[in-house]
PDB file of C-alpha atoms and ligand atoms in Angstrom:
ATOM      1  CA  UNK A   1     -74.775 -65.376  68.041  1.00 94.00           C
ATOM      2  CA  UNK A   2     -72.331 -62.582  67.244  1.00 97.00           C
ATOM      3  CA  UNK A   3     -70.292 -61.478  70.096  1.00 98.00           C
ATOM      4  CA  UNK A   4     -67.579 -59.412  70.952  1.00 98.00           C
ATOM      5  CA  UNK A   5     -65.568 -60.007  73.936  1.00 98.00           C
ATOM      6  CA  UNK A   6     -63.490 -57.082  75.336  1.00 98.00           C
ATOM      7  CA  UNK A   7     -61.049 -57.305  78.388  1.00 97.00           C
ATOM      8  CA  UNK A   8     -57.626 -56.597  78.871  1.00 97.00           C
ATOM      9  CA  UNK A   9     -54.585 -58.203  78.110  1.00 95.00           C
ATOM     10  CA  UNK A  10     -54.771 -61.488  80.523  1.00 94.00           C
ATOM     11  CA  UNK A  11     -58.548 -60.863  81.038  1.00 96.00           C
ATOM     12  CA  UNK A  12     -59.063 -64.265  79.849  1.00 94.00           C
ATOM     13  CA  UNK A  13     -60.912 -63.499  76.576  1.00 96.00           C
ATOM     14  CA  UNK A  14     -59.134 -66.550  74.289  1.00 93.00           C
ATOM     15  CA  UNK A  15     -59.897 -69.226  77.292  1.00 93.00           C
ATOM     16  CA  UNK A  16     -63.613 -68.018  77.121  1.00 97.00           C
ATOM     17  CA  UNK A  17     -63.858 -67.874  73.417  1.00 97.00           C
ATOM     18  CA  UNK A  18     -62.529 -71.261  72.962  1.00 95.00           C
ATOM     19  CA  UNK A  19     -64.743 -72.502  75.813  1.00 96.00           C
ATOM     20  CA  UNK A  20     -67.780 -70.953  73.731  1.00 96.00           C
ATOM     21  CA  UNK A  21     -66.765 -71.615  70.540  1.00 96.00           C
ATOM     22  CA  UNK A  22     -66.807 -75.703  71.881  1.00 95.00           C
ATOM     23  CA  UNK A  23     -70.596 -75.297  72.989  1.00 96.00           C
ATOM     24  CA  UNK A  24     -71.970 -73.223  70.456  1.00 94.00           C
ATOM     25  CA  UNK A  25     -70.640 -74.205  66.992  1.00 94.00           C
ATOM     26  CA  UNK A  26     -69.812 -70.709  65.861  1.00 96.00           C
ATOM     27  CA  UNK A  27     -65.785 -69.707  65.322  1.00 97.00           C
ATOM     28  CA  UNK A  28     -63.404 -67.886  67.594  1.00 97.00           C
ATOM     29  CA  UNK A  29     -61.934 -65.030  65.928  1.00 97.00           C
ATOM     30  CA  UNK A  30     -58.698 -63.967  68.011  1.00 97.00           C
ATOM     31  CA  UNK A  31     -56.710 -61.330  65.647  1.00 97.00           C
ATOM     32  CA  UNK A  32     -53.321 -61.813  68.100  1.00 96.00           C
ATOM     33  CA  UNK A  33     -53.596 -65.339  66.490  1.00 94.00           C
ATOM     34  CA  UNK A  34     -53.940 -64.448  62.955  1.00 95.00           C
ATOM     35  CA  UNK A  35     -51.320 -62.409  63.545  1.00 95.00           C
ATOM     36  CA  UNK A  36     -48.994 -64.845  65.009  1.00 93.00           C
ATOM     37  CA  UNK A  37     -50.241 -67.006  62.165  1.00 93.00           C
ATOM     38  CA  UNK A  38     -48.700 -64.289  59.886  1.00 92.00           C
ATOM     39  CA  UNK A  39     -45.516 -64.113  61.774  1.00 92.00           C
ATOM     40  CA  UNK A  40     -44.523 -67.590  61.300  1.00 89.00           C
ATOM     41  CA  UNK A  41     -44.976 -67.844  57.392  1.00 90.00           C
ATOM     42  CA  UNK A  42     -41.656 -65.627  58.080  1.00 83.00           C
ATOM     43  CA  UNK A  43     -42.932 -63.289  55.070  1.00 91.00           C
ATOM     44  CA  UNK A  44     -42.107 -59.293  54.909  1.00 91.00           C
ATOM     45  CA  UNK A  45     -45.510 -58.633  56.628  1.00 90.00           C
ATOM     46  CA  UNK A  46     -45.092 -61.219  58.663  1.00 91.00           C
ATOM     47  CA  UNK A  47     -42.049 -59.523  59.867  1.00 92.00           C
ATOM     48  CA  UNK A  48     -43.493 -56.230  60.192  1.00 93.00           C
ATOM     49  CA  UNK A  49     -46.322 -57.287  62.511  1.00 93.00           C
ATOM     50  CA  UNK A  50     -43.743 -59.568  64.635  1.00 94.00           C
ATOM     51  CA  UNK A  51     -42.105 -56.114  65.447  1.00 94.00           C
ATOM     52  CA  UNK A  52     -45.199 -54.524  66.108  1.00 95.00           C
ATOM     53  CA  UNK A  53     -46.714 -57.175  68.310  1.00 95.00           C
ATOM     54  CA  UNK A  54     -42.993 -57.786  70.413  1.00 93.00           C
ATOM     55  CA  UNK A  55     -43.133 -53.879  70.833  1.00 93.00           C
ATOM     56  CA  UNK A  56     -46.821 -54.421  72.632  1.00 94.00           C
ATOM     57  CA  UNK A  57     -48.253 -51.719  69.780  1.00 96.00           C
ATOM     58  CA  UNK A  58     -51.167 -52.283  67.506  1.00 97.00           C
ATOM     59  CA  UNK A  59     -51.406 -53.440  64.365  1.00 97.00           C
ATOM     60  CA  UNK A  60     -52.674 -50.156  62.063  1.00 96.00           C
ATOM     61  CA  UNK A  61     -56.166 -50.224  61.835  1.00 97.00           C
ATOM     62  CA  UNK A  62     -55.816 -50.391  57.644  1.00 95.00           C
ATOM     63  CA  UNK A  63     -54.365 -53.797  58.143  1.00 94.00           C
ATOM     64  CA  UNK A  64     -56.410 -55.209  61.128  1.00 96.00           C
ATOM     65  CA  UNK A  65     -60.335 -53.926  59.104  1.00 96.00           C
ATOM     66  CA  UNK A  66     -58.789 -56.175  55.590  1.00 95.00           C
ATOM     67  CA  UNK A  67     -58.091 -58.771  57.807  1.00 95.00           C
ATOM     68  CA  UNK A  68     -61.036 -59.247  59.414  1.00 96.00           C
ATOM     69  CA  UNK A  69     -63.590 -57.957  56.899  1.00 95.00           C
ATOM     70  CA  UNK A  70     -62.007 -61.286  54.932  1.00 95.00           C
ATOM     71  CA  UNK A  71     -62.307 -63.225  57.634  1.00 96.00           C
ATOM     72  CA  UNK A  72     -66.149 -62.231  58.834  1.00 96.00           C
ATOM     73  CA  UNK A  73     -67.093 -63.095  54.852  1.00 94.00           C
ATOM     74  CA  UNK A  74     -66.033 -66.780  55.290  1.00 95.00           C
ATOM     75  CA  UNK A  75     -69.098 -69.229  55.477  1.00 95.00           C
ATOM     76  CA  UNK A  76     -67.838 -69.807  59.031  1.00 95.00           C
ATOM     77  CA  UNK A  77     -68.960 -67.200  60.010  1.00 96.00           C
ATOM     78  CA  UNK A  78     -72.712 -67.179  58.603  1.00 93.00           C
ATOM     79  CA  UNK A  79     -74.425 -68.644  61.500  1.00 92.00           C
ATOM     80  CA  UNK A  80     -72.001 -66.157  64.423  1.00 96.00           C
ATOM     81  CA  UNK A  81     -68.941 -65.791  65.540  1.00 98.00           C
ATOM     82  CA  UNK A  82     -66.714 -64.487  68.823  1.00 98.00           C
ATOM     83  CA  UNK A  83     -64.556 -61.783  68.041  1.00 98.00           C
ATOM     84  CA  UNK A  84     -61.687 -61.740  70.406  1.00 97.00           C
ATOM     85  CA  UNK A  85     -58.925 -59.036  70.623  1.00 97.00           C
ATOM     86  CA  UNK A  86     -61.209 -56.981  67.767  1.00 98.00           C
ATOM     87  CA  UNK A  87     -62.220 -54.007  67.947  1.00 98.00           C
ATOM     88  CA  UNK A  88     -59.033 -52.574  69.725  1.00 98.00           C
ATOM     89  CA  UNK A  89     -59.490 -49.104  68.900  1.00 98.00           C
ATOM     90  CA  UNK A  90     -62.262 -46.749  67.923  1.00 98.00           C
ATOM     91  CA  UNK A  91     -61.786 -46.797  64.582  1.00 98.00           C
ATOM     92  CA  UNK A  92     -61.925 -50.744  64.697  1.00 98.00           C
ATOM     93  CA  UNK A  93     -65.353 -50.508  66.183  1.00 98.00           C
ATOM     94  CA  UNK A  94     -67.254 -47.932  63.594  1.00 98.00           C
ATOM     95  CA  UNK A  95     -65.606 -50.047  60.582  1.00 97.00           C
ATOM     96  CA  UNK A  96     -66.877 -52.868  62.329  1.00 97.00           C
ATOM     97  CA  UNK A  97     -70.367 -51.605  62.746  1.00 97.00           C
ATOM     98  CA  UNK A  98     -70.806 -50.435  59.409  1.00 96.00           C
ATOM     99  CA  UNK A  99     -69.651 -53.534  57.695  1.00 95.00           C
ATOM    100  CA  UNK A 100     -72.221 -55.556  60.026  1.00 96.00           C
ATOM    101  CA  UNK A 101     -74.879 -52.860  59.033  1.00 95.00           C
ATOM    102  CA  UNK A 102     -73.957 -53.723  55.257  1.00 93.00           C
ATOM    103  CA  UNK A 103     -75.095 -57.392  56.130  1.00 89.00           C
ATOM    104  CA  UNK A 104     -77.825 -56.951  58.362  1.00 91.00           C
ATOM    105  CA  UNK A 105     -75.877 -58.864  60.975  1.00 94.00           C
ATOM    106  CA  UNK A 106     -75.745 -56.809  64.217  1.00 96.00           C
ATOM    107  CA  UNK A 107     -74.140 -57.862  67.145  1.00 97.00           C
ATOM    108  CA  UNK A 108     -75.759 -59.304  69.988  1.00 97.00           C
ATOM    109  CA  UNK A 109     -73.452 -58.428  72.963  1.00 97.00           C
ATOM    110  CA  UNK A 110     -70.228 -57.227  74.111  1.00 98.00           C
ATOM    111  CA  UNK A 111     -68.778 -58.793  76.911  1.00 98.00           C
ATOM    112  CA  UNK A 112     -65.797 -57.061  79.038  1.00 98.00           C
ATOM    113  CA  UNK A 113     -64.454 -59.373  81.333  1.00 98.00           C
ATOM    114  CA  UNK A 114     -62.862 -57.367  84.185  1.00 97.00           C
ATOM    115  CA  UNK A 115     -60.258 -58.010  86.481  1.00 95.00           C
ATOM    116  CA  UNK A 116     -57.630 -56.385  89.319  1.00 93.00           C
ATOM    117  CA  UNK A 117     -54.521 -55.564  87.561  1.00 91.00           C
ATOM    118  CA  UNK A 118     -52.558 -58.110  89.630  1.00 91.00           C
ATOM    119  CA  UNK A 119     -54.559 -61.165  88.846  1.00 93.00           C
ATOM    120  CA  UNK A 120     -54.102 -59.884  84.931  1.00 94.00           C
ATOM    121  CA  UNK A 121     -50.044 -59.646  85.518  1.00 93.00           C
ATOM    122  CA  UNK A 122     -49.898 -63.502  87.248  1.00 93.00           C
ATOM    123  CA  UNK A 123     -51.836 -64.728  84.279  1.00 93.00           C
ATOM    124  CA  UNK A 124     -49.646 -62.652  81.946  1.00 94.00           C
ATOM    125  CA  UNK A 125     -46.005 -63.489  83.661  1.00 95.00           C
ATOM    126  CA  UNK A 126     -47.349 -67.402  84.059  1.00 95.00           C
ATOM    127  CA  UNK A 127     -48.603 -68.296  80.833  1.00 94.00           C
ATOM    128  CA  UNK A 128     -47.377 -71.032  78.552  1.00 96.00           C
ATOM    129  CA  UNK A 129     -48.350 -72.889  75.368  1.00 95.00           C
ATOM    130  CA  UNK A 130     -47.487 -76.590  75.236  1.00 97.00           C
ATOM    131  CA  UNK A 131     -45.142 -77.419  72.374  1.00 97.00           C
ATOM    132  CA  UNK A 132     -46.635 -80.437  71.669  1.00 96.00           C
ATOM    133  CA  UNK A 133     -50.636 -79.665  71.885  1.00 95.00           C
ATOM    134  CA  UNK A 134     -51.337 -75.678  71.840  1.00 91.00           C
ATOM    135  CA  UNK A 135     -52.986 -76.162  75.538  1.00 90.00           C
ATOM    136  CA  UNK A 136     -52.723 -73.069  77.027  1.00 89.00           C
ATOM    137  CA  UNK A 137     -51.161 -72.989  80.714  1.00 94.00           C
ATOM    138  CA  UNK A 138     -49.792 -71.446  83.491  1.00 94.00           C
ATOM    139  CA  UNK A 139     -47.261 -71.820  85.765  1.00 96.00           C
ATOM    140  CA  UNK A 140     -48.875 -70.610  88.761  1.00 93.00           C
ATOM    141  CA  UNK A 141     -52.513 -71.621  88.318  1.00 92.00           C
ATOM    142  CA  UNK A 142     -51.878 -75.233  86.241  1.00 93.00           C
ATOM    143  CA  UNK A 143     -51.856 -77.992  88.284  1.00 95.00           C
ATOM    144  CA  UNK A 144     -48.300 -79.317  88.596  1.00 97.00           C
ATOM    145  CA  UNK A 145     -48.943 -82.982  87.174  1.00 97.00           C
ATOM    146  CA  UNK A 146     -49.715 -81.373  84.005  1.00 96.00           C
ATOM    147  CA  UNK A 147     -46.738 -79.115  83.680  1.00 97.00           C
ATOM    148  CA  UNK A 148     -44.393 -82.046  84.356  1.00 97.00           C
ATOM    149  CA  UNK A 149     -46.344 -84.095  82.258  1.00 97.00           C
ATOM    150  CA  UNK A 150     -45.727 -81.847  79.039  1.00 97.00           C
ATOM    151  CA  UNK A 151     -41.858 -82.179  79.492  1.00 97.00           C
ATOM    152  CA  UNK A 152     -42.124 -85.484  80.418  1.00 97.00           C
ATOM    153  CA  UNK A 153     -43.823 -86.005  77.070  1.00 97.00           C
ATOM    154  CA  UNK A 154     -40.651 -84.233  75.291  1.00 97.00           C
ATOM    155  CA  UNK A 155     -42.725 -81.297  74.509  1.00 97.00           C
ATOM    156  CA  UNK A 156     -41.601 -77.674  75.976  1.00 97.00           C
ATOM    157  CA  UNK A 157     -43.597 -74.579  77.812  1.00 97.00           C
ATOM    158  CA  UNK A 158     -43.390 -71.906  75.380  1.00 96.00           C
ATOM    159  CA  UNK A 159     -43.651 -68.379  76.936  1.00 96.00           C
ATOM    160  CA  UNK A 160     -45.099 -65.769  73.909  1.00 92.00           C
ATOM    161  CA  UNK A 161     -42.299 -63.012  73.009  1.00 90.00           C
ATOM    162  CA  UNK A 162     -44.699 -60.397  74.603  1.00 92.00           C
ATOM    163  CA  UNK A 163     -45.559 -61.534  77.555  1.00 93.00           C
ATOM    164  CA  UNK A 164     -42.013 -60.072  79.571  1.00 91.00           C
ATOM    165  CA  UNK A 165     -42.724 -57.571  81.916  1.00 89.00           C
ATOM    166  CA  UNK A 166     -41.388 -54.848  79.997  1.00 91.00           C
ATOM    167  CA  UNK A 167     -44.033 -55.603  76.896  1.00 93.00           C
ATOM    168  CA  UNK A 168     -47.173 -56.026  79.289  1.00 93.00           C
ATOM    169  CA  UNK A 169     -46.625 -52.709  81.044  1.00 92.00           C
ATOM    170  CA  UNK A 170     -46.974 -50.648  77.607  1.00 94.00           C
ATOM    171  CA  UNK A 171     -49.826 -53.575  76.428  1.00 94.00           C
ATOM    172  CA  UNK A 172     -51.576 -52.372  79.496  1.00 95.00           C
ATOM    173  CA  UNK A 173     -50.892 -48.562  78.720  1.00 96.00           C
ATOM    174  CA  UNK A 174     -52.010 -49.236  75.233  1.00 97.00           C
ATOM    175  CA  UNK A 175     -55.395 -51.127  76.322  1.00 97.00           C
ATOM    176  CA  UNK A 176     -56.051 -47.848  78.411  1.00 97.00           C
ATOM    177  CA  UNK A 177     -55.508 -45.567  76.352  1.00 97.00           C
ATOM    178  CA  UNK A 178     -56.684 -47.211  72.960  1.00 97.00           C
ATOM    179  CA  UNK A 179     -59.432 -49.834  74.093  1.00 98.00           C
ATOM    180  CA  UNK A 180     -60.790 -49.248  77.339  1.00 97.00           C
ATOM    181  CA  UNK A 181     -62.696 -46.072  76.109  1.00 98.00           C
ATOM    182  CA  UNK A 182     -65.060 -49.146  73.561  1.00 98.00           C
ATOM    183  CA  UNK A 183     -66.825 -50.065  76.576  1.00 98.00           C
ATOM    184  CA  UNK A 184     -68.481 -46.784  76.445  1.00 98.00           C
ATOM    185  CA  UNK A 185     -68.990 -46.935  72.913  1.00 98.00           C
ATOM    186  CA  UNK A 186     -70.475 -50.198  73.681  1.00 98.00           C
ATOM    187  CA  UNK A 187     -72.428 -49.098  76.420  1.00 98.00           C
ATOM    188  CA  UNK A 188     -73.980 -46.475  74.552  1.00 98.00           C
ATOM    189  CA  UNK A 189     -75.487 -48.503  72.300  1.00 97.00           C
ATOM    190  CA  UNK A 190     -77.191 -50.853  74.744  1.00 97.00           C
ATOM    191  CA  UNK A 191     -74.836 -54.124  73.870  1.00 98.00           C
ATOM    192  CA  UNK A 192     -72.331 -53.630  76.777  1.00 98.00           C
ATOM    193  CA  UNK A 193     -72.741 -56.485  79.714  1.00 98.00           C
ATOM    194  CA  UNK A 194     -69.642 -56.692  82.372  1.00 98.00           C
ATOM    195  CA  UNK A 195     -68.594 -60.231  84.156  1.00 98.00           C
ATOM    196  CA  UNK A 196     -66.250 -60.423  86.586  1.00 98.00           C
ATOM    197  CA  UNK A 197     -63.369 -62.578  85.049  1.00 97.00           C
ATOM    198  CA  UNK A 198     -61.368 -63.182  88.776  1.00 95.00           C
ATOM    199  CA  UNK A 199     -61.340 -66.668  89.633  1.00 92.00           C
ATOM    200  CA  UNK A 200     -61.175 -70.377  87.758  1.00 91.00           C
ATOM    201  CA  UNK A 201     -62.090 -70.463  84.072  1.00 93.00           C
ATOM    202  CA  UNK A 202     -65.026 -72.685  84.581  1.00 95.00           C
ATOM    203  CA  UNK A 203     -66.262 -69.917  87.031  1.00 97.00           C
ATOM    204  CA  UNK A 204     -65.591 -67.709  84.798  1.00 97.00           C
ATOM    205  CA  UNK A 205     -67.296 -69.120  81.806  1.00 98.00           C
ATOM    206  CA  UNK A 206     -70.974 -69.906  84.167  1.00 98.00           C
ATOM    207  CA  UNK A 207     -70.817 -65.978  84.752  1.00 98.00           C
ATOM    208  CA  UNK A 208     -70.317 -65.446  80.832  1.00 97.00           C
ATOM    209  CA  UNK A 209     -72.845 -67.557  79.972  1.00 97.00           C
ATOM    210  CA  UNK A 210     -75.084 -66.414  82.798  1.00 97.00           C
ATOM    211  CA  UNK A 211     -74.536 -62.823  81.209  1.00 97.00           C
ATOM    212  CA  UNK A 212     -75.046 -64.186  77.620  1.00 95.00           C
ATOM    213  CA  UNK A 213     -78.455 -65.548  78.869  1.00 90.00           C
TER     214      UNK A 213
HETATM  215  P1  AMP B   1     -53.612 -60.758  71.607  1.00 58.83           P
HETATM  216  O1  AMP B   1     -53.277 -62.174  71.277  1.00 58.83           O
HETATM  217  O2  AMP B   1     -55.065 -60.431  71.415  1.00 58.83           O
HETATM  218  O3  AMP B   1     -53.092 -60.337  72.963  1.00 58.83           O
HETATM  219  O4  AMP B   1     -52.835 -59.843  70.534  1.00 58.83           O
HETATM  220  C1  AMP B   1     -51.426 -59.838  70.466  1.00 58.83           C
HETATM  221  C2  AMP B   1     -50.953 -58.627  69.724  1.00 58.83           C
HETATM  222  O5  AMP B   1     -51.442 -58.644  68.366  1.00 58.83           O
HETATM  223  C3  AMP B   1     -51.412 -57.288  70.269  1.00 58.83           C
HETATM  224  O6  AMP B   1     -50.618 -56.829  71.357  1.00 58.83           O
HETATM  225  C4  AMP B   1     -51.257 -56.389  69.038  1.00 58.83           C
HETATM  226  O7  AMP B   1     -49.904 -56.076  68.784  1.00 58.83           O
HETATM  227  C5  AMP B   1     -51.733 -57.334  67.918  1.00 58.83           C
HETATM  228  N1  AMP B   1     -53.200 -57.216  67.704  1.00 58.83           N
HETATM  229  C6  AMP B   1     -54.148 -58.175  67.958  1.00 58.83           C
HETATM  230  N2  AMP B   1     -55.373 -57.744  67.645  1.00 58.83           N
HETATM  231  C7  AMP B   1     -55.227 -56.480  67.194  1.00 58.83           C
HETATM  232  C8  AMP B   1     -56.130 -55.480  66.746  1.00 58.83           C
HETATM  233  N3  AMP B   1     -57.458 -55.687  66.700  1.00 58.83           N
HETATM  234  N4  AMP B   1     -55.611 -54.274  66.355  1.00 58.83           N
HETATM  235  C9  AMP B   1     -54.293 -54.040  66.387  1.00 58.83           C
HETATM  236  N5  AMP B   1     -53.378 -54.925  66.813  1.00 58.83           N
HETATM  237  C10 AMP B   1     -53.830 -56.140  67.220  1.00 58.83           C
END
């Protein structure tokens, strides 16, 4: 199964991946965590994409097609994969097409998971990474015994760099202007399906799969 999964910033896209990526077998491939990957080696490109990323820009497309043509050769990757956060941009999406053509290895959806604009800010604003596991949280939608329980366990709620206010307003703007317009590339080409990503993960996920079916 090779899928790509296009939303906006908060649209849930890692939670689904993982989720998918746990019942099918086949790797998650989330750039933003490559590229935070990069970041904390602390090396010059490292640093250059840690601007970047805290400015809510992209990544040049030069950069993000080596990346992930490396990445989509791994033996991972033979059997499928979820591509999440990838394309971004137009550009993005015909290198990505042509270097599938090159294998024979078309994709087999692309799911946009839509949602209001203030459900995407609350997820945005509330999220947090536990220090101690990588569990994903959120401060509004987490229940509370599992907040407390991560600081009771000495571990911390990590906010990302660009998830302040300032940074998601101009992530959004970027999304608009730079990704939104691949659902009609998408939807040209017959591979586009839309779920409505409002509402509990595990909803979210039987209206994914429902749409993967
Ligand atoms: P994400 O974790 O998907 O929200 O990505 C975090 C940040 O990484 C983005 O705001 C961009 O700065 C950068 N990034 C991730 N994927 C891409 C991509 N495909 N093209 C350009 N920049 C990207």
């Amino acid at each position: 199964m090779r899928i790509v999964l296009l939303g906006a910033p908060g649209s849930g896209k890692g939670t689904q991946a993982k989720k998918l990526m746990a019942d099918e077998h086949i790797p998650q491939i989330s750039t933003g965590d490559m590229l935070r990957e990069t970041v904390a080696t602390d090396s010059p490109f490292g640093r250059k994409a840690e601007a970047v990323i805290n400015a809510g820009e992209l990544v040049s497309d030069d950069i993000m097609l080596g990346l992930i043509r490396e990445r989509l050769g791994r033996a991972d990757c033979a059997d499928g994969f979820i591509l999440d956060g990838f394309p971004r941009t137009r550009e993005q999406a015909l290198d990505l097409e042509k270097l599938l053509d090159e294998t024979n290895a078309p994709l087999d959806a692309v799911i946009l998971l839509d949602a209001e604009l203030d459900i995407l800010i609350k997820r945005l604003t509330g999220r947090r990474t536990c220090s101690l596991t990588g569990k994903l949280l959120n401060i509004y939608f987490s229940p509370q015994e599992e907040l407390d329980a991560v600081i009771a366990a000495g571990g911390q709620l990590i906010q990302r760099e660009d998830d302040n206010e300032e940074t998601i307003r101009h992530r959004f703007d970027v999304y608009q202007r730079r990704t939104e317009p691949l659902a009609d590339f998408y939807r040209q080409r017959g591979l586009l399906r839309t779920v409505d990503a409002a509402g509990a993960a595990d909803e979210v996920y039987a209206r994914f799969r429902a749409a993967l079916a």
